[in-house]
């Protein structure tokens, strides 16, 4: 689905080691306004192992294991690879970041956390849309074992040895492919997973891992290993929040010019600890220098990632806004700030876009999202944060937020019905509703807000629909990018803002130390959602921030 913003979008994969205490391996995908250039097609599934991961997750729910099941799994992996591997995204792979002349002003930052069985690619439609509007989006690929498939840089030698000899470590059901035996350590119980930034703001902390030594390049593949028991779930949530913190600090170092791409690692930059970049083109890394507005950083996510985003915003001083898409709230300990009173001094507001099926009581009167905790989160955001808005589109389901229904709903209709994955809200309409809510919220609450508001939902719905081709060839891709370039040349998109001080971000925590409060949610903010989304609303609530 083509984005509605005027800027061409670039994509680059990033891998790093030694990102911070407890985060020794890190992987993500960057989406950003880019310079137009020739590029190889970038497909939704870039490697067959992602197809193995998605289908493998589905078959985790199949109790019967026999040759027929294995045959069906192999056939579906081949079908998923053929379908996803031919779906070309409207992006330029590894293109440099757009120049200030093309995309004026520093770029606001959005860090995105995927849901259970998600990957860095699973929410490409949302990430591409935001990048086309001038945001730098970092889509994480979590290393806690919750991704259906994760491609992680090979563990640094010292950290691998420490994890292998730790008496607290235990193997998880993760199968490395074309990797060394250290892959079995992902998701192991008791392994350190909390950055100092997380433990310093009130979350329960585990012991930090020893600082890893430099090592060579290369990647390992890991697959979904389940949620585990409640203590293990809490450990995973802490690790996810630590990775969100690490993502911000990594972007701060890239923005300050402390890191180089192309596998060249990083420099110490005044004695501060820096990550070692294992994968990022040098042209992309260099073009990011001084281009990010770290004072306008937000965090978002879907399902487990939606809860991760709220937990990060509640505790970390980096973020001025948070977006939780159909969050799963039952992954916290009762003592965490996200459930009690947010402690982030910037007091960020929270947007929750829920689905109708997860916010409709079942026979026992319970909500799939975790209704009790949802009420606690909304109250905590109002008490210590900037307030909260809850929007639930009528007829929406949990699958109306990732790419599967949007990009492959027609092609996979029979399989989706078999898996009972369906929605009464048309996927493209759901995407436009979601994107209007997200862009409206961020343009209002990230200080200073962009000068242009998102177009009305009715205008977006009236746009010609150029979706649902099974795949797009290179010519189609170039046409889409050329159209975006024409809009850019007309000057239809710009997001000017004050440039952050390079000195303030030279150290990883410099920009985050500034605690200018975000704009709070007020009672009247509900009107714009009611007026624009009105006829598609099932639930609309506001919890105003307390000044």
Short mmCIF file of C-alpha atoms in Angstrom, two decimals:
data_model
loop_
_atom_site.label_atom_id
_atom_site.label_comp_id
_atom_site.label_asym_id
_atom_site.label_seq_id
_atom_site.Cartn_x
_atom_site.Cartn_y
_atom_site.Cartn_z
CA UNK A 1 0.00 0.00 0.00
CA UNK A 2 1.52 3.30 -1.09
CA UNK A 3 2.11 5.86 1.69
CA UNK A 4 0.22 9.14 1.63
CA UNK A 5 3.19 11.33 2.62
CA UNK A 6 5.17 13.29 0.06
CA UNK A 7 8.68 12.06 0.84
CA UNK A 8 10.34 8.99 -0.73
CA UNK A 9 11.18 6.38 1.89
CA UNK A 10 14.46 4.61 2.46
CA UNK A 11 15.05 1.40 4.38
CA UNK A 12 18.24 0.08 5.95
CA UNK A 13 18.88 -2.81 8.31
CA UNK A 14 20.96 -2.21 11.40
CA UNK A 15 22.77 -4.65 13.67
CA UNK A 16 24.96 -3.77 16.63
CA UNK A 17 26.69 -5.32 19.61
CA UNK A 18 27.67 -3.91 22.99
CA UNK A 19 24.72 -1.52 22.87
CA UNK A 20 24.36 -1.36 26.64
CA UNK A 21 24.22 -3.42 29.84
CA UNK A 22 22.00 -6.42 29.22
CA UNK A 23 21.67 -5.67 25.49
CA UNK A 24 24.71 -7.26 23.92
CA UNK A 25 23.03 -7.91 20.55
CA UNK A 26 20.65 -5.58 18.78
CA UNK A 27 18.81 -5.68 15.45
CA UNK A 28 16.37 -3.29 13.81
CA UNK A 29 15.23 -1.79 10.52
CA UNK A 30 15.33 1.95 9.83
CA UNK A 31 12.63 3.71 7.76
CA UNK A 32 13.36 7.33 6.86
CA UNK A 33 12.91 10.06 4.23
CA UNK A 34 15.58 9.36 1.66
CA UNK A 35 17.39 10.55 -1.41
CA UNK A 36 16.02 8.89 -4.52
CA UNK A 37 18.46 6.41 -6.01
CA UNK A 38 18.57 3.21 -7.99
CA UNK A 39 18.09 0.24 -5.71
CA UNK A 40 17.36 -3.45 -5.74
CA UNK A 41 13.76 -4.32 -4.83
CA UNK A 42 13.08 -4.63 -1.11
CA UNK A 43 10.55 -7.38 -0.42
CA UNK A 44 8.30 -7.88 2.60
CA UNK A 45 9.95 -11.22 3.41
CA UNK A 46 13.65 -10.71 2.64
CA UNK A 47 14.78 -14.24 3.57
CA UNK A 48 13.12 -17.65 3.66
CA UNK A 49 13.85 -17.94 7.39
CA UNK A 50 11.21 -15.27 8.04
CA UNK A 51 8.70 -17.49 6.24
CA UNK A 52 9.85 -20.38 8.42
CA UNK A 53 9.36 -18.21 11.48
CA UNK A 54 5.84 -17.02 10.66
CA UNK A 55 4.57 -20.48 9.70
CA UNK A 56 6.45 -22.12 12.55
CA UNK A 57 4.67 -19.84 15.02
CA UNK A 58 1.28 -20.89 13.61
CA UNK A 59 2.20 -24.56 13.94
CA UNK A 60 3.21 -24.03 17.57
CA UNK A 61 -0.53 -24.07 18.20
CA UNK A 62 -1.01 -27.42 16.45
CA UNK A 63 -0.97 -30.23 18.99
CA UNK A 64 -0.77 -33.13 16.54
CA UNK A 65 2.72 -33.77 15.21
CA UNK A 66 2.96 -36.28 12.37
CA UNK A 67 4.19 -36.48 8.80
CA UNK A 68 1.02 -34.87 7.46
CA UNK A 69 1.48 -31.88 9.76
CA UNK A 70 5.12 -31.58 8.75
CA UNK A 71 4.20 -31.79 5.08
CA UNK A 72 1.59 -29.05 5.49
CA UNK A 73 4.09 -26.89 7.37
CA UNK A 74 6.69 -27.26 4.62
CA UNK A 75 4.14 -26.45 1.93
CA UNK A 76 2.97 -23.33 3.76
CA UNK A 77 6.54 -22.16 4.29
CA UNK A 78 7.11 -22.40 0.53
CA UNK A 79 3.85 -20.55 -0.16
CA UNK A 80 4.65 -17.80 2.36
CA UNK A 81 8.13 -17.38 0.90
CA UNK A 82 6.75 -17.18 -2.64
CA UNK A 83 4.08 -14.65 -1.64
CA UNK A 84 6.03 -12.47 0.80
CA UNK A 85 9.25 -12.72 -1.15
CA UNK A 86 7.55 -11.29 -4.24
CA UNK A 87 5.80 -8.42 -2.47
CA UNK A 88 7.94 -5.37 -3.25
CA UNK A 89 7.75 -2.52 -0.75
CA UNK A 90 7.57 1.10 -2.03
CA UNK A 91 10.99 1.98 -0.60
CA UNK A 92 14.60 2.55 -1.62
CA UNK A 93 16.86 0.03 0.10
CA UNK A 94 20.04 1.46 1.69
CA UNK A 95 19.47 4.92 0.19
CA UNK A 96 21.03 7.88 2.06
CA UNK A 97 18.83 10.01 4.30
CA UNK A 98 17.14 12.94 2.56
CA UNK A 99 19.10 16.18 2.53
CA UNK A 100 17.91 19.13 4.65
CA UNK A 101 16.80 20.82 1.44
CA UNK A 102 14.47 17.91 0.62
CA UNK A 103 13.28 17.27 4.19
CA UNK A 104 13.80 20.53 6.11
CA UNK A 105 14.61 20.42 9.78
CA UNK A 106 15.76 17.55 11.97
CA UNK A 107 13.64 14.40 11.77
CA UNK A 108 11.48 13.40 14.74
CA UNK A 109 12.09 9.87 15.99
CA UNK A 110 9.65 6.97 16.41
CA UNK A 111 10.79 3.65 17.90
CA UNK A 112 8.46 0.73 17.13
CA UNK A 113 8.17 -2.49 19.17
CA UNK A 114 6.61 -5.52 17.47
CA UNK A 115 4.07 -7.88 18.98
CA UNK A 116 4.33 -11.56 19.78
CA UNK A 117 5.68 -13.41 16.71
CA UNK A 118 6.34 -10.11 14.94
CA UNK A 119 9.57 -9.02 13.25
CA UNK A 120 11.22 -5.85 12.00
CA UNK A 121 9.20 -6.26 8.78
CA UNK A 122 5.75 -7.06 10.19
CA UNK A 123 4.57 -3.43 10.47
CA UNK A 124 6.16 -2.02 7.33
CA UNK A 125 2.96 -0.23 6.24
CA UNK A 126 2.85 1.88 9.41
CA UNK A 127 6.59 2.53 9.38
CA UNK A 128 6.66 3.52 5.70
CA UNK A 129 3.70 5.86 6.18
CA UNK A 130 5.39 7.64 9.08
CA UNK A 131 8.70 7.91 7.21
CA UNK A 132 6.92 9.41 4.20
CA UNK A 133 5.72 12.15 6.56
CA UNK A 134 9.22 13.00 7.76
CA UNK A 135 9.86 10.65 10.70
CA UNK A 136 12.85 8.42 11.34
CA UNK A 137 11.32 5.10 12.40
CA UNK A 138 13.36 2.34 14.02
CA UNK A 139 11.46 -0.97 13.96
CA UNK A 140 13.01 -3.33 16.49
CA UNK A 141 13.52 -7.07 16.14
CA UNK A 142 13.48 -8.12 19.78
CA UNK A 143 16.05 -10.65 20.97
CA UNK A 144 13.99 -11.99 23.90
CA UNK A 145 12.59 -14.93 21.92
CA UNK A 146 9.22 -13.26 21.23
CA UNK A 147 9.91 -12.67 17.53
CA UNK A 148 8.78 -15.36 15.12
CA UNK A 149 12.22 -15.03 13.58
CA UNK A 150 15.13 -12.79 14.51
CA UNK A 151 18.39 -12.24 12.67
CA UNK A 152 20.85 -11.10 15.31
CA UNK A 153 24.54 -10.25 15.08
CA UNK A 154 26.77 -13.02 16.36
CA UNK A 155 27.28 -12.75 20.10
CA UNK A 156 30.55 -11.10 21.17
CA UNK A 157 32.99 -13.70 22.43
CA UNK A 158 33.19 -12.64 26.08
CA UNK A 159 29.43 -12.37 26.45
CA UNK A 160 28.91 -15.75 24.80
CA UNK A 161 31.37 -17.39 27.17
CA UNK A 162 29.81 -15.71 30.20
CA UNK A 163 26.32 -16.80 29.20
CA UNK A 164 27.43 -20.35 28.45
CA UNK A 165 29.06 -20.77 31.87
CA UNK A 166 26.39 -18.99 33.91
CA UNK A 167 24.65 -21.36 36.33
CA UNK A 168 21.43 -19.39 35.87
CA UNK A 169 21.27 -19.98 32.14
CA UNK A 170 18.93 -22.58 30.67
CA UNK A 171 18.19 -23.54 27.09
CA UNK A 172 15.08 -22.23 25.38
CA UNK A 173 13.25 -23.82 22.47
CA UNK A 174 15.06 -21.73 19.89
CA UNK A 175 16.52 -23.40 16.82
CA UNK A 176 19.44 -21.59 15.18
CA UNK A 177 19.82 -22.10 11.43
CA UNK A 178 23.27 -21.77 9.88
CA UNK A 179 24.53 -20.52 13.22
CA UNK A 180 26.85 -21.45 16.04
CA UNK A 181 25.67 -23.20 19.18
CA UNK A 182 25.41 -19.96 21.13
CA UNK A 183 21.98 -19.51 19.56
CA UNK A 184 20.53 -21.74 22.24
CA UNK A 185 21.04 -18.99 24.79
CA UNK A 186 18.38 -16.62 23.45
CA UNK A 187 15.44 -16.56 25.82
CA UNK A 188 17.23 -18.53 28.52
CA UNK A 189 15.79 -18.03 31.96
CA UNK A 190 17.72 -15.89 34.37
CA UNK A 191 19.85 -14.21 31.73
CA UNK A 192 20.49 -10.49 32.28
CA UNK A 193 18.28 -8.27 30.18
CA UNK A 194 17.92 -4.86 31.82
CA UNK A 195 19.83 -1.74 30.86
CA UNK A 196 20.90 0.71 33.56
CA UNK A 197 18.48 3.25 32.15
CA UNK A 198 15.59 0.92 32.95
CA UNK A 199 16.65 -0.02 36.46
CA UNK A 200 17.29 3.61 37.34
CA UNK A 201 13.67 4.61 36.82
CA UNK A 202 11.99 2.10 39.05
CA UNK A 203 11.54 -1.12 37.11
CA UNK A 204 12.57 -4.34 38.84
CA UNK A 205 16.09 -5.08 37.70
CA UNK A 206 18.22 -8.12 37.07
CA UNK A 207 21.99 -8.22 37.25
CA UNK A 208 23.74 -6.63 34.30
CA UNK A 209 25.75 -8.74 31.90
CA UNK A 210 29.51 -8.21 31.71
CA UNK A 211 30.68 -5.84 29.02
CA UNK A 212 31.31 -7.94 25.88
CA UNK A 213 34.56 -7.87 24.01
CA UNK A 214 34.79 -6.98 20.32
CA UNK A 215 34.15 -9.81 17.91
CA UNK A 216 33.82 -10.45 14.21
CA UNK A 217 30.72 -10.01 12.10
CA UNK A 218 28.11 -12.49 11.00
CA UNK A 219 24.55 -13.25 12.01
CA UNK A 220 22.58 -16.03 13.68
CA UNK A 221 18.92 -16.91 13.14
CA UNK A 222 16.57 -17.52 16.07
CA UNK A 223 12.93 -18.55 16.26
CA UNK A 224 10.00 -18.03 18.59
CA UNK A 225 10.45 -19.78 21.94
CA UNK A 226 7.22 -19.01 23.79
CA UNK A 227 6.32 -16.70 26.66
CA UNK A 228 7.16 -19.00 29.55
CA UNK A 229 5.78 -18.65 33.07
CA UNK A 230 5.00 -15.32 34.74
CA UNK A 231 8.55 -14.62 35.99
CA UNK A 232 9.85 -15.33 32.49
CA UNK A 233 7.23 -13.02 30.96
CA UNK A 234 8.33 -10.23 33.30
CA UNK A 235 11.95 -10.87 32.33
CA UNK A 236 11.03 -10.61 28.65
CA UNK A 237 9.15 -7.36 29.25
CA UNK A 238 12.14 -5.86 31.08
CA UNK A 239 14.40 -6.94 28.24
CA UNK A 240 12.07 -5.36 25.68
CA UNK A 241 12.04 -2.05 27.56
CA UNK A 242 15.84 -2.24 27.79
CA UNK A 243 16.02 -2.67 24.01
CA UNK A 244 13.77 0.36 23.51
CA UNK A 245 16.15 2.37 25.70
CA UNK A 246 19.12 0.98 23.77
CA UNK A 247 17.46 1.98 20.49
CA UNK A 248 17.18 5.60 21.60
CA UNK A 249 20.76 5.70 22.86
CA UNK A 250 22.01 4.13 19.62
CA UNK A 251 20.20 6.78 17.57
CA UNK A 252 21.69 9.47 19.81
CA UNK A 253 25.17 8.16 19.08
CA UNK A 254 24.47 7.98 15.34
CA UNK A 255 23.11 11.51 15.41
CA UNK A 256 26.20 12.71 17.26
CA UNK A 257 28.52 11.13 14.71
CA UNK A 258 29.97 8.70 17.25
CA UNK A 259 29.26 5.62 15.14
CA UNK A 260 30.18 4.65 11.61
CA UNK A 261 28.41 2.19 9.35
CA UNK A 262 29.64 -0.50 7.03
CA UNK A 263 30.69 -2.79 9.88
CA UNK A 264 33.27 -0.29 11.04
CA UNK A 265 32.15 -0.17 14.65
CA UNK A 266 32.16 2.99 16.68
CA UNK A 267 34.46 5.45 18.36
CA UNK A 268 34.62 6.25 22.04
CA UNK A 269 33.66 9.90 21.58
CA UNK A 270 34.92 11.48 24.74
CA UNK A 271 35.16 8.37 26.86
CA UNK A 272 31.52 7.37 26.68
CA UNK A 273 30.54 3.81 25.95
CA UNK A 274 29.49 3.29 22.34
CA UNK A 275 27.99 0.42 20.42
CA UNK A 276 29.75 -1.55 17.71
CA UNK A 277 27.83 -1.32 14.44
CA UNK A 278 27.85 -4.65 12.60
CA UNK A 279 25.43 -3.79 9.80
CA UNK A 280 24.51 -0.36 8.44
CA UNK A 281 25.73 1.19 5.19
CA UNK A 282 28.28 3.92 5.79
CA UNK A 283 26.33 6.27 3.50
CA UNK A 284 23.23 5.89 5.68
CA UNK A 285 25.15 6.27 8.94
CA UNK A 286 26.95 9.38 7.71
CA UNK A 287 23.75 10.97 6.40
CA UNK A 288 22.10 10.51 9.83
CA UNK A 289 24.67 12.71 11.55
CA UNK A 290 22.95 15.78 12.98
CA UNK A 291 19.66 14.94 11.23
CA UNK A 292 17.59 13.66 14.18
CA UNK A 293 15.45 15.71 16.55
CA UNK A 294 15.90 13.70 19.73
CA UNK A 295 13.74 16.18 21.62
CA UNK A 296 10.78 14.88 19.60
CA UNK A 297 11.01 11.17 20.24
CA UNK A 298 8.02 8.84 20.56
CA UNK A 299 7.64 5.12 21.14
CA UNK A 300 4.96 2.88 19.64
CA UNK A 301 4.11 -0.79 19.32
CA UNK A 302 1.42 -3.40 18.75
CA UNK A 303 0.10 -6.04 21.16
CA UNK A 304 3.04 -7.05 23.37
CA UNK A 305 4.88 -4.19 21.71
CA UNK A 306 2.06 -1.80 22.61
CA UNK A 307 2.49 -2.69 26.27
CA UNK A 308 6.27 -2.39 25.85
CA UNK A 309 5.84 1.11 24.42
CA UNK A 310 3.68 2.23 27.35
CA UNK A 311 6.12 0.77 29.89
CA UNK A 312 9.03 2.55 28.20
CA UNK A 313 7.21 5.89 28.06
CA UNK A 314 6.15 5.57 31.69
CA UNK A 315 9.71 5.13 32.93
CA UNK A 316 12.30 6.41 30.46
CA UNK A 317 12.98 10.16 30.19
CA UNK A 318 13.60 9.97 26.44
CA UNK A 319 10.06 9.96 25.10
CA UNK A 320 7.52 12.77 24.68
CA UNK A 321 4.62 10.59 23.44
CA UNK A 322 3.57 6.94 23.24
CA UNK A 323 1.23 4.98 20.96
CA UNK A 324 -0.07 1.56 22.02
CA UNK A 325 -1.85 -0.41 19.28
CA UNK A 326 -4.22 -3.02 20.72
CA UNK A 327 -1.87 -3.64 23.65
CA UNK A 328 -1.69 -6.80 25.74
CA UNK A 329 -1.56 -5.39 29.26
CA UNK A 330 -1.01 -8.55 31.32
CA UNK A 331 2.78 -8.56 31.06
CA UNK A 332 3.64 -6.30 34.01
CA UNK A 333 4.33 -6.65 37.69
CA UNK A 334 1.91 -4.77 39.95
CA UNK A 335 4.69 -2.47 41.17
CA UNK A 336 5.70 -1.07 37.77
CA UNK A 337 5.19 2.67 37.11
CA UNK A 338 3.11 1.98 33.99
CA UNK A 339 0.35 0.59 36.24
CA UNK A 340 0.66 3.07 39.09
CA UNK A 341 2.06 6.51 38.37
CA UNK A 342 4.28 7.36 35.42
CA UNK A 343 7.69 8.63 36.50
CA UNK A 344 8.98 9.98 33.17
CA UNK A 345 9.63 13.68 33.95
CA UNK A 346 8.59 14.72 30.43
CA UNK A 347 5.07 13.42 31.27
CA UNK A 348 4.27 11.99 27.83
CA UNK A 349 0.66 11.50 26.70
CA UNK A 350 -0.55 8.07 25.58
CA UNK A 351 -2.71 7.09 22.62
CA UNK A 352 -4.29 3.64 22.82
CA UNK A 353 -5.96 2.32 19.66
CA UNK A 354 -7.69 -0.89 20.66
CA UNK A 355 -9.56 -3.46 18.62
CA UNK A 356 -13.24 -4.21 19.02
CA UNK A 357 -12.64 -7.90 19.66
CA UNK A 358 -10.04 -7.27 22.39
CA UNK A 359 -12.22 -4.60 24.06
CA UNK A 360 -15.52 -6.50 24.05
CA UNK A 361 -16.19 -8.53 27.25
CA UNK A 362 -16.29 -12.30 26.82
CA UNK A 363 -18.70 -14.68 28.56
CA UNK A 364 -16.80 -14.15 31.82
CA UNK A 365 -16.94 -10.38 31.47
CA UNK A 366 -13.20 -10.13 30.77
CA UNK A 367 -11.34 -8.31 28.00
CA UNK A 368 -8.65 -10.02 25.94
CA UNK A 369 -6.45 -6.94 26.27
CA UNK A 370 -6.41 -7.26 30.07
CA UNK A 371 -9.18 -4.87 31.06
CA UNK A 372 -8.19 -4.41 34.70
CA UNK A 373 -4.66 -3.40 33.80
CA UNK A 374 -5.91 -1.21 30.95
CA UNK A 375 -7.87 0.89 33.45
CA UNK A 376 -4.79 1.10 35.66
CA UNK A 377 -2.61 2.22 32.73
CA UNK A 378 -5.05 4.95 31.71
CA UNK A 379 -5.28 6.21 35.30
CA UNK A 380 -1.50 6.06 35.77
CA UNK A 381 -0.93 7.98 32.52
CA UNK A 382 -3.34 10.66 33.73
CA UNK A 383 -1.73 10.86 37.18
CA UNK A 384 1.95 10.95 36.26
CA UNK A 385 1.97 11.27 32.48
CA UNK A 386 0.27 13.59 30.04
CA UNK A 387 -3.06 11.78 30.00
CA UNK A 388 -4.45 9.16 27.64
CA UNK A 389 -6.90 8.72 24.77
CA UNK A 390 -8.55 5.35 24.04
CA UNK A 391 -9.93 4.85 20.52
CA UNK A 392 -11.62 1.59 19.45
CA UNK A 393 -12.83 1.41 15.81
CA UNK A 394 -16.04 -0.56 15.34
CA UNK A 395 -15.57 -4.04 13.89
CA UNK A 396 -11.78 -3.97 14.20
CA UNK A 397 -9.74 -7.00 15.25
CA UNK A 398 -6.27 -7.64 16.59
CA UNK A 399 -5.05 -8.31 13.04
CA UNK A 400 -5.96 -4.81 11.80
CA UNK A 401 -2.59 -3.38 12.83
CA UNK A 402 0.11 -5.51 11.20
CA UNK A 403 0.69 -6.04 7.48
CA UNK A 404 -0.78 -9.49 6.93
CA UNK A 405 -4.45 -8.61 6.39
CA UNK A 406 -3.56 -5.35 4.67
CA UNK A 407 -1.09 -6.74 2.14
CA UNK A 408 -2.15 -10.37 1.79
CA UNK A 409 -5.79 -10.55 2.92
CA UNK A 410 -7.16 -11.53 -0.48
CA UNK A 411 -4.35 -13.88 -1.42
CA UNK A 412 -4.51 -15.71 1.92
CA UNK A 413 -8.27 -15.52 2.47
CA UNK A 414 -8.80 -19.30 2.62
CA UNK A 415 -5.90 -19.86 5.02
CA UNK A 416 -6.93 -16.93 7.22
CA UNK A 417 -10.47 -18.31 7.48
CA UNK A 418 -9.06 -21.70 8.43
CA UNK A 419 -7.05 -20.05 11.21
CA UNK A 420 -10.12 -18.00 12.25
CA UNK A 421 -8.29 -14.76 11.40
CA UNK A 422 -10.91 -12.39 10.08
CA UNK A 423 -12.20 -8.86 10.47
CA UNK A 424 -15.43 -7.06 9.67
CA UNK A 425 -13.56 -3.77 9.24
CA UNK A 426 -12.04 -3.64 5.76
CA UNK A 427 -8.22 -3.74 6.21
CA UNK A 428 -7.45 -0.64 4.12
CA UNK A 429 -10.10 1.36 5.96
CA UNK A 430 -8.72 0.13 9.29
CA UNK A 431 -5.21 1.19 8.24
CA UNK A 432 -6.38 4.68 7.27
CA UNK A 433 -8.26 5.11 10.54
CA UNK A 434 -5.21 3.96 12.50
CA UNK A 435 -2.84 6.22 10.58
CA UNK A 436 -5.07 9.26 10.95
CA UNK A 437 -5.23 8.73 14.72
CA UNK A 438 -1.46 8.19 15.00
CA UNK A 439 -0.41 11.13 12.84
CA UNK A 440 -2.97 13.46 14.43
CA UNK A 441 -1.83 12.47 17.92
CA UNK A 442 1.89 12.83 17.23
CA UNK A 443 1.54 16.10 15.31
CA UNK A 444 -0.32 17.54 18.30
CA UNK A 445 1.70 16.15 21.18
CA UNK A 446 5.32 15.99 20.02
CA UNK A 447 6.71 19.44 20.89
CA UNK A 448 7.01 21.43 18.73
CA UNK A 449 4.30 19.92 16.52
CA UNK A 450 4.80 19.71 12.75
CA UNK A 451 3.14 22.63 10.95
CA UNK A 452 0.97 20.44 8.72
CA UNK A 453 -1.80 18.30 10.13
CA UNK A 454 -2.65 14.94 8.56
CA UNK A 455 -5.26 15.08 5.85
CA UNK A 456 -8.81 14.30 6.84
CA UNK A 457 -9.84 10.68 6.91
CA UNK A 458 -12.47 11.31 4.25
CA UNK A 459 -9.76 12.70 1.95
CA UNK A 460 -7.57 9.66 2.59
CA UNK A 461 -10.46 7.31 1.87
CA UNK A 462 -11.18 9.07 -1.41
CA UNK A 463 -7.65 8.45 -2.68
CA UNK A 464 -7.34 5.92 -5.52
CA UNK A 465 -6.59 2.47 -4.24
CA UNK A 466 -3.45 1.07 -5.82
CA UNK A 467 -3.17 -1.85 -3.41
CA UNK A 468 -3.69 -5.57 -3.78
CA UNK A 469 -1.41 -6.35 -6.69
CA UNK A 470 0.26 -9.58 -5.74
CA UNK A 471 3.66 -7.97 -6.19
CA UNK A 472 5.06 -4.82 -7.68
CA UNK A 473 7.83 -4.84 -10.20
CA UNK A 474 10.71 -2.40 -10.28
CA UNK A 475 8.89 -0.13 -12.69
CA UNK A 476 5.92 0.15 -10.37
CA UNK A 477 8.25 0.95 -7.51
CA UNK A 478 9.97 3.69 -9.43
CA UNK A 479 6.64 5.18 -10.43
CA UNK A 480 5.53 5.40 -6.81
CA UNK A 481 8.79 7.00 -5.76
CA UNK A 482 8.66 9.43 -8.67
CA UNK A 483 5.16 10.50 -7.63
CA UNK A 484 6.43 11.13 -4.12
CA UNK A 485 9.33 13.10 -5.57
CA UNK A 486 6.95 15.35 -7.51
CA UNK A 487 5.00 16.07 -4.34
CA UNK A 488 8.27 16.77 -2.56
CA UNK A 489 9.36 19.17 -5.30
CA UNK A 490 6.10 21.05 -4.85
CA UNK A 491 7.08 21.65 -1.25
CA UNK A 492 4.10 19.82 0.22
CA UNK A 493 5.87 18.32 3.22
CA UNK A 494 8.24 19.80 5.73
CA UNK A 495 8.75 19.31 9.42
CA UNK A 496 10.93 22.17 10.65
CA UNK A 497 12.01 22.24 14.28
CA UNK A 498 14.90 23.57 16.34
CA UNK A 499 18.10 21.62 15.85
CA UNK A 500 19.26 19.67 18.92
CA UNK A 501 22.59 20.70 20.36
CA UNK A 502 25.34 18.35 19.13
CA UNK A 503 27.05 18.69 22.50
CA UNK A 504 23.90 17.57 24.26
CA UNK A 505 23.74 14.31 22.33
CA UNK A 506 27.45 13.55 22.15
CA UNK A 507 26.97 11.39 25.20
CA UNK A 508 24.16 8.88 24.84
CA UNK A 509 22.02 10.28 27.62
CA UNK A 510 22.59 13.95 26.86
CA UNK A 511 19.41 14.68 24.94
CA UNK A 512 17.28 12.62 27.29
CA UNK A 513 18.41 14.70 30.26
CA UNK A 514 16.34 17.61 29.00
CA UNK A 515 12.89 17.24 30.51
CA UNK A 516 10.64 19.73 28.74
CA UNK A 517 7.13 18.45 29.36
CA UNK A 518 5.02 17.28 26.45
CA UNK A 519 1.65 18.86 25.69
CA UNK A 520 -0.97 17.20 27.90
CA UNK A 521 -4.22 15.66 26.75
CA UNK A 522 -7.28 17.74 27.60
CA UNK A 523 -11.00 17.02 27.62
CA UNK A 524 -11.51 18.91 24.37
CA UNK A 525 -9.01 16.73 22.51
CA UNK A 526 -11.69 14.08 22.14
CA UNK A 527 -13.65 16.26 19.71
CA UNK A 528 -11.28 15.86 16.76
CA UNK A 529 -11.40 12.06 17.04
CA UNK A 530 -15.19 12.10 17.28
CA UNK A 531 -15.54 14.43 14.29
CA UNK A 532 -13.12 12.55 12.04
CA UNK A 533 -13.48 8.89 13.02
CA UNK A 534 -17.08 9.33 14.24
CA UNK A 535 -19.10 6.76 12.31
CA UNK A 536 -16.45 4.07 12.79
CA UNK A 537 -16.11 4.56 16.56
CA UNK A 538 -17.03 1.85 19.02
CA UNK A 539 -15.29 3.31 22.09
CA UNK A 540 -13.81 6.78 22.61
CA UNK A 541 -12.52 7.86 26.01
CA UNK A 542 -10.14 10.46 27.33
CA UNK A 543 -8.21 10.57 30.60
CA UNK A 544 -6.91 14.15 30.81
CA UNK A 545 -3.41 14.76 32.12
CA UNK A 546 -3.27 16.39 35.52
CA UNK A 547 -1.36 19.62 35.46
#
